[in-house]
Amino acid sequence: MFQKILIANRGEIALRVLRACKELGIQTVVVHSTADADAMHVRLADESVCIGPPPSRDSYLNIHQIVAACEITGADAVHPGYGFLSENAKFADILAAHNITFIGPSGDHIRIMGDKIEAKRTAKRLGIPVVPGSDGAVTEEKDAKRIAAEIGYPVIIKASAGGGGRGMKVARSEADLVVALQTARSEAGAAFGDDAVYIEKYLEKPRHIEVQVFGDGAGRGVHFGERDCSLQRRHQKVWEEAPSPALNAEERAHIGGVCARAIADLGYSGAGTIEFLYENGEFYFIEMNTRLQVEHPVTEAIAGIDLVHEQIRVASGGGLSVRQEEIRFQGHAIECRINAEDPRTFTPSPGTITHFHTPGGLGIRVDSGVYSGYKIPPYYDSLIGKLIVHGRNRVECMMRLRRALDEFVVDGIKTTLPLFRDLVGNPDIANGEYDIHWLEKYLAKED
Ligand code: ADP
C-alpha cells in the first residue's frame, strides 16, 4: 500500500480523495494555486505545496511543478481526481518514468480513449455496440455526403479530440452537412489543435446512460451498474441518478456484462466509465472516460462501495476487493450538481459565501469544499458542491431530496439550488420520463 498520496486537484474532489486516504491510513499531500491557499483541501491535508499562480495552466496543469512537489514531499502516488490532468497520458507516462504511481489506467489506455475515433474502433472490436457512422475521420465533402446518405439524416459531426460537450454540429440535410463539416473542422482545429472529425447518426430522443467499470489490470473486469445522466444543459450533466429509471434488470445485467468483459479483454486498470446513448431499447457507445466521474457517488450509494478506496487498492497492486457476484444494488440515489451560477442564465457567480448550511439526516451526503466565509475564486469550474440522496426506492429518494433541498442554505452568491427545487416538483422528473433534450426544452419554456 502507498505511504503518501499527492492529490493533484482542488475543490470537492480533492476533499473526496483526501477522505479516502485518511480512512486507509495514507498520508496526504495537496497542491494548490495561490488563489486556493484558504481552500478546505489545503486546511485538511497533512502537507501542502503551492505550485503556482491562479491560472490552471500555471498551477493545476503544470506537470513539472506537480512532479517536483512529489519529489520534495516523497509522495509515492498521485490521484488526479477528474478534469485537469486526469486524462493526460503524458502526465501518466512522466509519473511512471519517475517511479511515482498514477492512480488511474496506463498512459496507453488513456491515449486510446482520449481519441474518440480510436475509442470507437476499440469499443467495436471489444463487442460494445456503437452509434452507426463513419469508420474513421472524414475530411472530404463527398465522403461525408455518402456516409450521411447511408446512415440517414440527421447526423452529428463530432471532433475526435472533443470533450466537455464541445465541438459537435448537427446536420439535418445535405446542405447543412457541407457547412457543418467545415465549421466543425475549423472549430476542432482551433479548440483542440486537431481538426479530425467523424460522423454519427444523430439520435433524436436518447437517454444518456453510462456504466461504471473497474479493471484490475490483470484481466479481471467488473461493473457497478449504470447511471442515468440525461438531464443536461449544453451537453453538461446537471442531475444524475442510479439506477436509470429507464432500464429493467435484464438490460442492466446485459450491458453491464458486455462492459465488464470489454474491460477485462482490454487489460484495463482502475476506474472507467463507458458512456452510451440509449434509445428504443438499444445502447450506442459514445465514449469512455478513463477516470473517476463527478457523479460517482450515486453508484457508491447504491453499491455501498467506496470507489476511491477501490482505485487506490487497484493502483497499489492489491486488486479489486469484490467479485461481480458480490456487487449488489440497494435502493435509488440522485445527485444534484450545485454550481455557483445564476439558476436562470447560468452565468458564474463567484464571491464570498456568507452562510453555508448543509442538510443532514439518513441518506444524505454532501460533497463540498466550501464553508461559511469562503471566497470562491473566479478562475475555476463553478461546481461548489454535490448533494447526493439515497432512498429505498425512487419515490423515497425524491421525497428525501425535496426535504434536503429545502434545508440547504448558501447565502452571498447565486447557486443552481432553485433549479433543483423546481425540478424535484416536476411531473416528468417524478415519473423519470426525460431524455437528453428535456432540460434544455424546460429551461427555454421557463424563460
Ligand atoms: P463530450 O466528450 O464532449 O462530452 P460525448 O461524445 O460524450 O462528448 O457527447 C456528449 C453529449 O452530446 C451526449 O451526452 C449527448 O447529449 C450528445 N450527443 C453525442 N453524440 C450524440 C449522437 N450521436 N446523437 C445525439 N446526441 C449526441
CSV table of C-alpha atoms in Angstrom, one decimal, residues 4-399:
chain,number,residue,atom,x,y,z
A,4,LYS,CA,1.8,9.0,0.8
A,5,ILE,CA,-0.5,10.2,-1.9
A,6,LEU,CA,-0.4,13.5,-3.7
A,7,ILE,CA,-3.8,14.9,-4.8
A,8,ALA,CA,-3.4,16.9,-8.0
A,9,ASN,CA,-6.8,18.6,-7.9
A,10,ARG,CA,-8.9,21.1,-5.9
A,11,GLY,CA,-12.4,21.7,-4.6
A,12,GLU,CA,-14.8,18.9,-3.6
A,13,ILE,CA,-12.9,16.1,-5.4
A,14,ALA,CA,-9.6,16.9,-3.6
A,15,LEU,CA,-11.5,16.6,-0.4
A,16,ARG,CA,-13.2,13.4,-1.5
A,17,VAL,CA,-9.9,11.8,-2.3
A,18,LEU,CA,-8.4,13.1,0.9
A,19,ARG,CA,-11.1,11.5,3.0
A,20,ALA,CA,-10.5,8.1,1.3
A,21,CYS,CA,-6.7,8.4,2.0
A,22,LYS,CA,-7.3,9.2,5.7
A,23,GLU,CA,-9.6,6.2,6.0
A,24,LEU,CA,-6.9,4.0,4.6
A,25,GLY,CA,-4.2,5.5,6.8
A,26,ILE,CA,-2.3,7.0,4.0
A,27,GLN,CA,-0.5,10.4,4.4
A,28,THR,CA,-1.8,13.2,2.1
A,29,VAL,CA,-0.1,15.9,0.2
A,30,VAL,CA,-2.2,18.5,-1.7
A,31,VAL,CA,-1.0,21.0,-4.3
A,32,HIS,CA,-2.7,24.4,-4.7
A,33,SER,CA,-2.5,27.6,-6.6
A,34,THR,CA,-2.0,31.0,-4.8
A,35,ALA,CA,-5.8,31.5,-5.2
A,36,ASP,CA,-6.5,28.4,-3.2
A,37,ALA,CA,-4.4,28.9,-0.1
A,38,ASP,CA,-7.5,29.0,2.1
A,39,ALA,CA,-9.2,26.1,0.5
A,40,MET,CA,-10.6,23.3,2.6
A,41,HIS,CA,-8.4,20.6,1.0
A,42,VAL,CA,-5.3,22.6,1.9
A,43,ARG,CA,-6.5,23.0,5.5
A,44,LEU,CA,-7.2,19.3,6.0
A,45,ALA,CA,-4.2,17.7,4.2
A,46,ASP,CA,-1.1,16.6,6.1
A,47,GLU,CA,1.1,18.6,3.8
A,48,SER,CA,0.5,21.2,1.1
A,49,VAL,CA,2.7,22.7,-1.6
A,50,CYS,CA,1.9,25.9,-3.5
A,51,ILE,CA,2.6,25.2,-7.2
A,52,GLY,CA,1.8,28.5,-8.9
A,53,PRO,CA,-0.4,31.4,-9.7
A,54,PRO,CA,-4.2,31.1,-10.2
A,55,PRO,CA,-4.5,30.2,-13.9
A,56,SER,CA,-4.8,26.4,-14.2
A,57,ARG,CA,-2.2,26.2,-16.9
A,58,ASP,CA,0.4,27.6,-14.5
A,59,SER,CA,-0.6,25.5,-11.5
A,60,TYR,CA,-3.1,22.5,-11.6
A,61,LEU,CA,-2.0,21.7,-15.2
A,62,ASN,CA,1.7,22.3,-14.5
A,63,ILE,CA,3.2,18.8,-14.7
A,64,HIS,CA,6.7,19.8,-13.8
A,65,GLN,CA,5.6,21.6,-10.7
A,66,ILE,CA,3.5,18.6,-9.6
A,67,VAL,CA,6.3,16.1,-10.2
A,68,ALA,CA,8.6,18.4,-8.2
A,69,ALA,CA,6.0,18.5,-5.4
A,70,CYS,CA,6.0,14.7,-5.3
A,71,GLU,CA,9.8,14.6,-5.2
A,72,ILE,CA,10.0,17.2,-2.4
A,73,THR,CA,7.4,15.5,-0.2
A,74,GLY,CA,8.2,11.9,-1.0
A,75,ALA,CA,4.8,11.0,-2.3
A,76,ASP,CA,4.7,7.6,-3.9
A,77,ALA,CA,1.4,8.0,-5.9
A,78,VAL,CA,-0.7,10.7,-7.4
A,79,HIS,CA,-4.5,10.8,-7.5
A,80,PRO,CA,-5.6,13.2,-10.3
A,81,GLY,CA,-9.3,13.5,-9.4
A,82,TYR,CA,-11.4,14.5,-12.5
A,83,GLY,CA,-10.7,17.2,-15.0
A,84,PHE,CA,-7.2,18.9,-15.0
A,85,LEU,CA,-4.6,16.1,-15.6
A,86,SER,CA,-6.8,13.1,-15.0
A,87,GLU,CA,-6.9,12.1,-18.7
A,88,ASN,CA,-3.5,13.3,-19.7
A,89,ALA,CA,-1.5,10.4,-21.0
A,90,LYS,CA,1.8,12.3,-20.9
A,91,PHE,CA,1.3,13.0,-17.2
A,92,ALA,CA,0.7,9.3,-16.5
A,93,ASP,CA,3.9,8.5,-18.5
A,94,ILE,CA,6.0,11.1,-16.8
A,95,LEU,CA,5.0,9.9,-13.4
A,96,ALA,CA,5.8,6.3,-14.3
A,97,ALA,CA,9.2,7.5,-15.5
A,98,HIS,CA,9.8,9.0,-12.0
A,99,ASN,CA,8.6,5.8,-10.3
A,100,ILE,CA,5.5,7.5,-9.0
A,101,THR,CA,2.2,5.6,-9.4
A,102,PHE,CA,-0.5,7.4,-11.3
A,103,ILE,CA,-3.8,6.3,-9.7
A,104,GLY,CA,-5.6,5.5,-13.0
A,105,PRO,CA,-5.1,3.5,-16.1
A,106,SER,CA,-1.9,3.2,-18.2
A,107,GLY,CA,-0.9,6.1,-20.5
A,108,ASP,CA,-1.7,3.9,-23.5
A,109,HIS,CA,-5.3,3.3,-22.4
A,110,ILE,CA,-5.8,7.0,-21.7
A,111,ARG,CA,-4.5,7.7,-25.2
A,112,ILE,CA,-6.8,5.2,-26.9
A,113,MET,CA,-9.9,6.5,-25.2
A,114,GLY,CA,-8.9,10.2,-25.5
A,115,ASP,CA,-9.0,9.9,-29.2
A,116,LYS,CA,-12.7,9.4,-29.9
A,117,ILE,CA,-12.2,7.8,-33.3
A,118,GLU,CA,-9.8,5.3,-31.9
A,119,ALA,CA,-12.0,4.8,-28.8
A,120,LYS,CA,-15.0,3.9,-31.0
A,121,ARG,CA,-12.9,1.5,-33.1
A,122,THR,CA,-11.6,-0.2,-29.9
A,123,ALA,CA,-15.2,-0.4,-28.5
A,124,LYS,CA,-16.4,-2.0,-31.6
A,125,ARG,CA,-13.6,-4.6,-31.6
A,126,LEU,CA,-14.4,-5.4,-27.9
A,127,GLY,CA,-18.1,-6.1,-28.8
A,128,ILE,CA,-19.6,-2.9,-27.4
A,129,PRO,CA,-22.5,-1.6,-29.6
A,130,VAL,CA,-21.6,1.8,-31.2
A,131,VAL,CA,-23.6,4.6,-32.9
A,132,PRO,CA,-23.7,3.9,-36.7
A,133,GLY,CA,-21.4,6.3,-38.5
A,134,SER,CA,-18.1,6.8,-40.3
A,135,ASP,CA,-15.3,4.3,-39.7
A,136,GLY,CA,-12.8,6.9,-39.0
A,137,ALA,CA,-12.0,10.6,-39.7
A,138,VAL,CA,-13.9,12.3,-42.5
A,139,THR,CA,-12.1,15.1,-44.5
A,140,GLU,CA,-13.7,15.0,-47.9
A,141,GLU,CA,-17.1,16.6,-48.5
A,142,LYS,CA,-18.0,13.8,-50.9
A,143,ASP,CA,-17.2,11.1,-48.3
A,144,ALA,CA,-19.3,13.0,-45.7
A,145,LYS,CA,-22.2,13.1,-48.1
A,146,ARG,CA,-22.0,9.4,-48.9
A,147,ILE,CA,-21.8,8.4,-45.3
A,148,ALA,CA,-24.6,10.7,-44.2
A,149,ALA,CA,-26.8,9.3,-47.0
A,150,GLU,CA,-26.0,5.7,-45.9
A,151,ILE,CA,-26.9,6.2,-42.3
A,152,GLY,CA,-29.7,8.7,-42.9
A,153,TYR,CA,-30.2,12.3,-41.7
A,154,PRO,CA,-30.0,13.8,-39.1
A,155,VAL,CA,-26.3,13.3,-38.5
A,156,ILE,CA,-23.9,14.8,-35.9
A,157,ILE,CA,-20.3,15.8,-36.7
A,158,LYS,CA,-18.0,15.4,-33.7
A,159,ALA,CA,-14.4,16.3,-33.0
A,160,SER,CA,-12.1,13.3,-32.4
A,161,ALA,CA,-10.3,15.3,-29.8
A,162,GLY,CA,-13.5,16.7,-28.4
A,163,GLY,CA,-14.6,16.9,-24.7
A,164,GLY,CA,-16.8,18.7,-22.3
A,165,GLY,CA,-19.6,18.7,-24.9
A,166,ARG,CA,-17.7,21.0,-27.3
A,167,GLY,CA,-17.1,20.6,-31.0
A,168,MET,CA,-20.4,19.0,-32.1
A,169,LYS,CA,-22.6,20.0,-35.1
A,170,VAL,CA,-25.9,18.6,-36.1
A,171,ALA,CA,-26.9,18.4,-39.8
A,172,ARG,CA,-30.4,17.7,-40.9
A,173,SER,CA,-29.8,17.8,-44.7
A,174,GLU,CA,-27.0,17.7,-47.3
A,175,ALA,CA,-27.0,21.5,-47.4
A,176,ASP,CA,-26.5,21.6,-43.7
A,177,LEU,CA,-23.8,19.0,-43.8
A,178,VAL,CA,-21.4,20.9,-46.1
A,179,VAL,CA,-21.4,23.9,-43.7
A,180,ALA,CA,-21.4,21.8,-40.6
A,181,LEU,CA,-18.3,19.8,-41.8
A,182,GLN,CA,-16.4,23.0,-42.5
A,183,THR,CA,-17.3,24.7,-39.2
A,184,ALA,CA,-16.7,21.5,-37.1
A,185,ARG,CA,-13.3,21.1,-38.6
A,186,SER,CA,-12.1,24.6,-38.1
A,187,GLU,CA,-13.6,24.8,-34.6
A,188,ALA,CA,-12.0,21.5,-33.6
A,189,GLY,CA,-8.6,22.7,-35.0
A,190,ALA,CA,-8.8,25.9,-33.0
A,191,ALA,CA,-10.1,24.4,-29.8
A,192,PHE,CA,-8.1,21.1,-29.7
A,193,GLY,CA,-5.3,21.6,-32.1
A,194,ASP,CA,-6.6,18.6,-34.1
A,195,ASP,CA,-9.2,19.0,-36.8
A,196,ALA,CA,-10.1,15.4,-37.2
A,197,VAL,CA,-13.9,15.0,-37.2
A,198,TYR,CA,-16.2,12.0,-37.6
A,199,ILE,CA,-19.8,11.5,-38.4
A,200,GLU,CA,-22.5,9.7,-36.4
A,201,LYS,CA,-26.2,9.1,-36.7
A,202,TYR,CA,-27.9,11.8,-34.6
A,203,LEU,CA,-30.3,10.2,-32.2
A,204,GLU,CA,-33.4,12.3,-31.6
A,205,LYS,CA,-34.6,11.3,-28.2
A,206,PRO,CA,-31.9,9.2,-26.4
A,207,ARG,CA,-31.1,9.0,-22.8
A,208,HIS,CA,-27.5,9.2,-21.6
A,209,ILE,CA,-26.7,6.0,-19.7
A,210,GLU,CA,-23.2,5.2,-18.5
A,211,VAL,CA,-21.8,2.1,-17.0
A,212,GLN,CA,-19.2,2.2,-14.1
A,213,VAL,CA,-16.5,-0.3,-14.7
A,214,PHE,CA,-13.3,-1.3,-13.0
A,215,GLY,CA,-10.4,-3.4,-14.2
A,216,ASP,CA,-7.6,-4.9,-12.1
A,217,GLY,CA,-5.0,-4.6,-14.9
A,218,ALA,CA,-4.6,-8.3,-14.9
A,219,GLY,CA,-7.5,-9.4,-16.9
A,220,ARG,CA,-10.4,-9.1,-14.4
A,221,GLY,CA,-13.2,-6.6,-15.0
A,222,VAL,CA,-16.4,-5.8,-13.1
A,223,HIS,CA,-19.2,-3.4,-13.5
A,224,PHE,CA,-21.0,-1.4,-10.8
A,225,GLY,CA,-24.2,-0.8,-12.7
A,226,GLU,CA,-25.3,2.3,-14.6
A,227,ARG,CA,-26.1,5.9,-14.0
A,228,ASP,CA,-28.6,7.9,-15.9
A,229,CYS,CA,-27.2,11.4,-16.7
A,230,SER,CA,-29.8,12.5,-19.3
A,231,LEU,CA,-30.6,15.8,-17.6
A,232,GLN,CA,-28.0,18.0,-19.3
A,233,ARG,CA,-27.6,21.6,-20.3
A,234,ARG,CA,-25.2,22.3,-23.2
A,235,HIS,CA,-24.2,18.6,-23.0
A,236,GLN,CA,-23.1,19.1,-19.4
A,237,LYS,CA,-24.7,16.9,-16.7
A,238,VAL,CA,-26.8,18.6,-14.1
A,239,TRP,CA,-28.6,15.8,-12.3
A,240,GLU,CA,-27.6,12.1,-12.2
A,241,GLU,CA,-29.2,9.0,-10.9
A,242,ALA,CA,-28.7,5.3,-10.3
A,243,PRO,CA,-30.2,3.1,-11.3
A,244,SER,CA,-31.6,4.5,-14.5
A,245,PRO,CA,-35.5,4.8,-14.4
A,246,ALA,CA,-35.5,3.5,-18.0
A,247,LEU,CA,-33.7,0.1,-17.6
A,248,ASN,CA,-35.0,-3.2,-16.5
A,249,ALA,CA,-32.9,-5.8,-14.6
A,250,GLU,CA,-32.3,-7.8,-17.8
A,251,GLU,CA,-31.0,-4.8,-19.8
A,252,ARG,CA,-28.8,-3.8,-16.8
A,253,ALA,CA,-27.2,-7.2,-16.5
A,254,HIS,CA,-26.7,-7.4,-20.2
A,255,ILE,CA,-25.0,-4.1,-20.8
A,256,GLY,CA,-23.0,-4.4,-17.6
A,257,GLY,CA,-21.7,-7.8,-18.6
A,258,VAL,CA,-20.7,-6.5,-22.1
A,259,CYS,CA,-18.7,-3.7,-20.5
A,260,ALA,CA,-17.1,-5.8,-17.8
A,261,ARG,CA,-15.9,-8.3,-20.4
A,262,ALA,CA,-14.6,-5.5,-22.6
A,263,ILE,CA,-12.6,-4.0,-19.7
A,264,ALA,CA,-11.2,-7.5,-18.9
A,265,ASP,CA,-10.2,-8.1,-22.5
A,266,LEU,CA,-8.5,-4.7,-22.7
A,267,GLY,CA,-6.4,-5.4,-19.6
A,268,TYR,CA,-7.7,-2.1,-18.2
A,269,SER,CA,-6.6,-1.0,-14.8
A,270,GLY,CA,-8.7,1.2,-12.4
A,271,ALA,CA,-12.0,3.1,-12.7
A,272,GLY,CA,-13.6,3.9,-16.0
A,273,THR,CA,-17.0,4.9,-17.4
A,274,ILE,CA,-18.4,3.6,-20.6
A,275,GLU,CA,-20.9,6.1,-21.9
A,276,PHE,CA,-23.9,5.2,-24.1
A,277,LEU,CA,-26.9,6.9,-25.7
A,278,TYR,CA,-29.9,4.7,-25.2
A,279,GLU,CA,-32.9,4.8,-27.5
A,280,ASN,CA,-35.7,2.3,-28.2
A,281,GLY,CA,-34.1,-0.4,-26.1
A,282,GLU,CA,-30.7,-0.1,-27.9
A,283,PHE,CA,-27.4,1.0,-26.5
A,284,TYR,CA,-24.9,3.1,-28.6
A,285,PHE,CA,-21.4,3.7,-27.2
A,286,ILE,CA,-20.3,7.3,-27.4
A,287,GLU,CA,-17.1,7.5,-25.4
A,288,MET,CA,-15.2,6.1,-22.4
A,289,ASN,CA,-13.9,8.3,-19.6
A,290,THR,CA,-10.7,6.9,-18.1
A,291,ARG,CA,-11.1,8.4,-14.6
A,292,LEU,CA,-13.4,8.9,-11.7
A,293,GLN,CA,-16.5,10.8,-12.6
A,294,VAL,CA,-18.2,13.8,-10.9
A,295,GLU,CA,-21.3,11.6,-10.5
A,296,HIS,CA,-19.6,8.5,-9.0
A,297,PRO,CA,-21.3,9.0,-5.5
A,298,VAL,CA,-24.7,7.8,-6.8
A,299,THR,CA,-23.0,4.5,-7.7
A,300,GLU,CA,-21.3,4.4,-4.3
A,301,ALA,CA,-24.7,4.9,-2.6
A,302,ILE,CA,-26.5,2.0,-4.3
A,303,ALA,CA,-23.5,-0.4,-4.3
A,304,GLY,CA,-22.3,0.6,-0.8
A,305,ILE,CA,-18.7,0.6,-2.0
A,306,ASP,CA,-16.1,3.4,-1.8
A,307,LEU,CA,-14.8,3.7,-5.4
A,308,VAL,CA,-11.8,5.8,-4.4
A,309,HIS,CA,-10.7,3.1,-2.0
A,310,GLU,CA,-11.0,0.7,-4.9
A,311,GLN,CA,-8.9,2.9,-7.2
A,312,ILE,CA,-6.2,3.1,-4.6
A,313,ARG,CA,-6.2,-0.6,-3.9
A,314,VAL,CA,-6.0,-1.5,-7.6
A,315,ALA,CA,-3.2,1.1,-8.3
A,316,SER,CA,-1.2,-0.3,-5.4
A,317,GLY,CA,-1.4,-3.8,-6.8
A,318,GLY,CA,-3.9,-5.1,-4.3
A,319,GLY,CA,-6.6,-6.0,-6.9
A,320,LEU,CA,-10.3,-5.4,-6.6
A,321,SER,CA,-11.9,-6.0,-3.3
A,322,VAL,CA,-15.1,-7.5,-4.8
A,323,ARG,CA,-16.1,-10.1,-7.3
A,324,GLN,CA,-19.0,-9.3,-9.7
A,325,GLU,CA,-21.4,-11.6,-7.9
A,326,GLU,CA,-20.7,-9.8,-4.6
A,327,ILE,CA,-21.8,-6.4,-6.0
A,328,ARG,CA,-25.4,-5.8,-5.1
A,329,PHE,CA,-27.5,-2.7,-5.6
A,330,GLN,CA,-29.8,-1.3,-3.0
A,331,GLY,CA,-32.4,1.4,-3.5
A,332,HIS,CA,-32.1,4.6,-5.5
A,333,ALA,CA,-29.7,7.6,-5.5
A,334,ILE,CA,-29.8,11.0,-7.1
A,335,GLU,CA,-27.1,13.7,-7.3
A,336,CYS,CA,-27.6,17.4,-7.9
A,337,ARG,CA,-24.6,19.4,-9.0
A,338,ILE,CA,-24.7,22.7,-7.2
A,339,ASN,CA,-22.9,25.4,-9.2
A,340,ALA,CA,-22.1,29.0,-8.2
A,341,GLU,CA,-24.2,30.2,-11.1
A,342,ASP,CA,-27.4,32.2,-11.7
A,343,PRO,CA,-30.1,29.5,-11.8
A,344,ARG,CA,-31.8,31.0,-14.9
A,345,THR,CA,-28.9,32.4,-17.0
A,346,PHE,CA,-26.2,30.1,-15.7
A,347,THR,CA,-23.6,33.0,-15.6
A,348,PRO,CA,-21.0,32.2,-13.0
A,349,SER,CA,-21.4,33.9,-9.6
A,350,PRO,CA,-18.1,33.9,-7.8
A,351,GLY,CA,-17.8,35.8,-4.5
A,352,THR,CA,-17.9,35.2,-0.7
A,353,ILE,CA,-20.3,32.7,0.7
A,354,THR,CA,-21.7,34.5,3.8
A,355,HIS,CA,-23.6,31.5,5.1
A,356,PHE,CA,-23.3,27.8,4.2
A,357,HIS,CA,-25.6,25.2,5.9
A,358,THR,CA,-25.9,21.7,4.5
A,359,PRO,CA,-28.8,19.3,5.0
A,360,GLY,CA,-28.3,16.1,7.0
A,361,GLY,CA,-30.1,13.0,8.2
A,362,LEU,CA,-30.4,9.5,6.8
A,363,GLY,CA,-29.5,9.0,3.2
A,364,ILE,CA,-28.0,12.5,2.7
A,365,ARG,CA,-24.4,13.1,1.6
A,366,VAL,CA,-22.9,16.5,0.7
A,367,ASP,CA,-19.5,16.6,-1.0
A,368,SER,CA,-18.3,20.1,-1.0
A,369,GLY,CA,-15.1,22.0,-0.3
A,370,VAL,CA,-16.7,25.3,0.6
A,371,TYR,CA,-17.7,26.8,4.0
A,372,SER,CA,-19.2,30.0,5.5
A,373,GLY,CA,-16.9,32.9,4.8
A,374,TYR,CA,-15.2,31.1,1.9
A,375,LYS,CA,-14.5,33.2,-1.1
A,376,ILE,CA,-15.0,31.4,-4.4
A,377,PRO,CA,-12.2,32.3,-6.8
A,378,PRO,CA,-13.3,33.3,-10.3
A,379,TYR,CA,-10.7,31.1,-12.1
A,380,TYR,CA,-12.1,27.6,-11.9
A,381,ASP,CA,-15.1,25.5,-12.6
A,382,SER,CA,-18.3,26.7,-10.9
A,383,LEU,CA,-19.2,23.4,-9.1
A,384,ILE,CA,-19.3,24.2,-5.4
A,385,GLY,CA,-20.8,21.0,-4.1
A,386,LYS,CA,-22.9,17.9,-4.8
A,387,LEU,CA,-26.0,16.8,-2.9
A,388,ILE,CA,-26.4,13.0,-3.1
A,389,VAL,CA,-29.5,11.5,-1.7
A,390,HIS,CA,-30.2,7.8,-1.2
A,391,GLY,CA,-33.6,6.1,-0.5
A,392,ARG,CA,-35.0,2.6,-0.5
A,393,ASN,CA,-36.7,3.3,-3.9
A,394,ARG,CA,-37.0,6.3,-6.3
A,395,VAL,CA,-40.1,7.7,-4.6
A,396,GLU,CA,-38.5,7.8,-1.2
A,397,CYS,CA,-35.3,9.2,-2.7
A,398,MET,CA,-37.3,12.1,-4.4
A,399,MET,CA,-39.1,12.8,-1.1
